[in-house]
Amino acid sequence: QVRVVESGGGLAQAGDSLRLSCAASGDTRCISTMGWYRQAPGKGRELVARIIEGNTINYADSVKGRFTISSDNPINTMYLQMSSLKPEDTAIYYCYAKIRAATECLGILDSWGQGTQVTVSP
């Protein structure tokens, strides 16, 4: 199985920077995509950024130019560098690992972290 654990986050003021980390363990060779999602109070979970097969990167429009996702290769640890933070970035941030659809990875489930709170004050 695969397990992911987030760290970082906390309190920040608008304009500040924070860095989140996500450490993956277990059958990490079966991870095809790692990403960050967030959920603000009263809203659904949304994609923030993701890395696909270690080289394709997608960002939500709301964070482009402010957030940077990175990881080691092969993926074991992923980071989200958040700059120019805004109050609307306040949310619980979740790390996600998607498992590759390969024979050797059958039975391994996608994994979500427990989430880490990011709070940005005006």
Short mmCIF file of C-alpha atoms in Angstrom, two decimals:
data_model
loop_
_atom_site.label_atom_id
_atom_site.label_comp_id
_atom_site.label_asym_id
_atom_site.label_seq_id
_atom_site.Cartn_x
_atom_site.Cartn_y
_atom_site.Cartn_z
CA GLN A 1 0.00 0.00 0.00
CA VAL A 2 0.89 3.67 -0.22
CA ARG A 3 0.68 6.17 2.61
CA VAL A 4 1.10 9.94 2.35
CA VAL A 5 1.65 12.33 5.23
CA GLU A 6 1.56 16.11 4.98
CA SER A 7 3.55 18.60 7.02
CA GLY A 8 3.91 22.35 7.06
CA GLY A 9 1.08 24.82 6.88
CA GLY A 10 -0.06 27.00 9.73
CA LEU A 11 -0.84 30.68 10.11
CA ALA A 12 0.27 33.37 7.68
CA GLN A 13 -0.55 36.92 6.74
CA ALA A 14 -1.54 38.03 3.26
CA GLY A 15 1.57 38.24 1.10
CA ASP A 16 3.53 35.72 3.15
CA SER A 17 4.94 32.41 1.96
CA LEU A 18 4.52 28.91 3.32
CA ARG A 19 5.77 25.50 2.20
CA LEU A 20 3.92 22.24 2.48
CA SER A 21 5.58 18.84 2.26
CA CYS A 22 4.12 15.43 1.55
CA ALA A 23 6.08 12.27 2.26
CA ALA A 24 5.02 9.06 0.53
CA SER A 25 5.88 5.60 1.83
CA GLY A 26 5.14 2.03 0.87
CA ASP A 27 4.80 0.98 -2.79
CA THR A 28 5.82 4.40 -4.10
CA ARG A 29 6.93 2.89 -7.42
CA CYS A 30 3.22 2.53 -8.17
CA ILE A 31 2.49 6.26 -7.82
CA SER A 32 1.69 7.88 -11.16
CA THR A 33 0.42 11.23 -9.93
CA MET A 34 0.82 13.23 -6.75
CA GLY A 35 -1.12 16.33 -6.08
CA TRP A 36 -2.38 18.89 -3.62
CA TYR A 37 -6.07 19.51 -3.08
CA ARG A 38 -7.70 21.96 -0.71
CA GLN A 39 -11.06 22.38 0.93
CA ALA A 40 -12.23 25.70 2.31
CA PRO A 41 -15.04 25.90 4.88
CA GLY A 42 -18.38 25.26 3.22
CA LYS A 43 -16.82 24.40 -0.14
CA GLY A 44 -15.92 21.26 -2.03
CA ARG A 45 -12.44 19.85 -2.40
CA GLU A 46 -10.57 21.37 -5.34
CA LEU A 47 -7.34 20.58 -7.14
CA VAL A 48 -4.52 23.02 -6.40
CA ALA A 49 -1.63 21.44 -8.30
CA ARG A 50 -0.41 18.04 -9.40
CA ILE A 51 2.57 16.30 -10.94
CA ILE A 52 1.88 13.50 -13.42
CA GLU A 53 4.58 10.86 -13.95
CA GLY A 54 7.13 13.21 -12.47
CA ASN A 55 7.15 15.72 -15.32
CA THR A 56 3.70 17.06 -16.28
CA ILE A 57 2.48 19.79 -13.95
CA ASN A 58 -0.99 21.29 -13.69
CA TYR A 59 -2.10 24.24 -11.57
CA ALA A 60 -5.47 25.65 -10.70
CA ASP A 61 -5.93 29.06 -12.32
CA SER A 62 -6.33 30.63 -8.88
CA VAL A 63 -2.77 29.71 -7.84
CA LYS A 64 -0.83 30.03 -11.11
CA GLY A 65 2.18 32.27 -10.69
CA ARG A 66 1.99 32.08 -6.90
CA PHE A 67 2.32 28.39 -6.03
CA THR A 68 5.02 25.98 -7.18
CA ILE A 69 4.76 22.21 -6.94
CA SER A 70 7.86 20.04 -7.01
CA SER A 71 9.00 16.56 -6.12
CA ASP A 72 11.99 14.30 -6.13
CA ASN A 73 12.25 11.65 -8.85
CA PRO A 74 11.17 8.95 -8.41
CA ILE A 75 8.45 10.48 -6.32
CA ASN A 76 8.85 10.02 -2.59
CA THR A 77 8.42 13.58 -1.37
CA MET A 78 6.38 16.37 -2.87
CA TYR A 79 6.36 20.05 -1.99
CA LEU A 80 4.07 23.00 -2.48
CA GLN A 81 5.74 26.37 -2.20
CA MET A 82 3.03 28.95 -1.66
CA SER A 83 3.89 32.61 -2.15
CA SER A 84 1.86 35.81 -2.16
CA LEU A 85 -0.73 34.12 -0.01
CA LYS A 86 -4.25 35.49 0.02
CA PRO A 87 -7.03 35.07 2.59
CA GLU A 88 -8.92 33.01 0.00
CA ASP A 89 -6.11 30.43 0.15
CA THR A 90 -7.33 29.54 3.64
CA ALA A 91 -8.26 25.87 3.58
CA ILE A 92 -7.28 22.39 4.64
CA TYR A 93 -4.67 21.17 2.17
CA TYR A 94 -4.58 17.48 1.32
CA CYS A 95 -1.89 15.43 -0.35
CA TYR A 96 -3.06 12.80 -2.83
CA ALA A 97 -1.29 9.91 -4.51
CA LYS A 98 -2.86 8.21 -7.51
CA ILE A 99 -1.84 4.65 -8.24
CA ARG A 100 -0.71 3.59 -11.69
CA ALA A 101 -2.96 1.17 -13.57
CA ALA A 102 -0.34 -1.54 -13.97
CA THR A 103 -0.42 -5.24 -13.27
CA GLU A 104 2.20 -5.01 -10.55
CA CYS A 105 0.15 -2.33 -8.78
CA LEU A 106 -3.16 -4.16 -8.67
CA GLY A 107 -4.78 -4.02 -5.25
CA ILE A 108 -2.97 -0.87 -4.18
CA LEU A 109 -5.38 1.94 -3.46
CA ASP A 110 -5.09 5.65 -4.09
CA SER A 111 -4.10 7.45 -0.90
CA TRP A 112 -5.10 10.70 0.78
CA GLY A 113 -3.29 12.41 3.62
CA GLN A 114 -5.00 13.60 6.77
CA GLY A 115 -4.79 17.25 5.70
CA THR A 116 -2.98 20.28 7.05
CA GLN A 117 -4.59 23.62 7.85
CA VAL A 118 -3.44 26.80 6.14
CA THR A 119 -4.93 30.02 7.47
CA VAL A 120 -4.16 33.36 5.85
CA SER A 121 -5.21 36.54 7.59
CA PRO A 122 -5.75 39.86 5.75
#
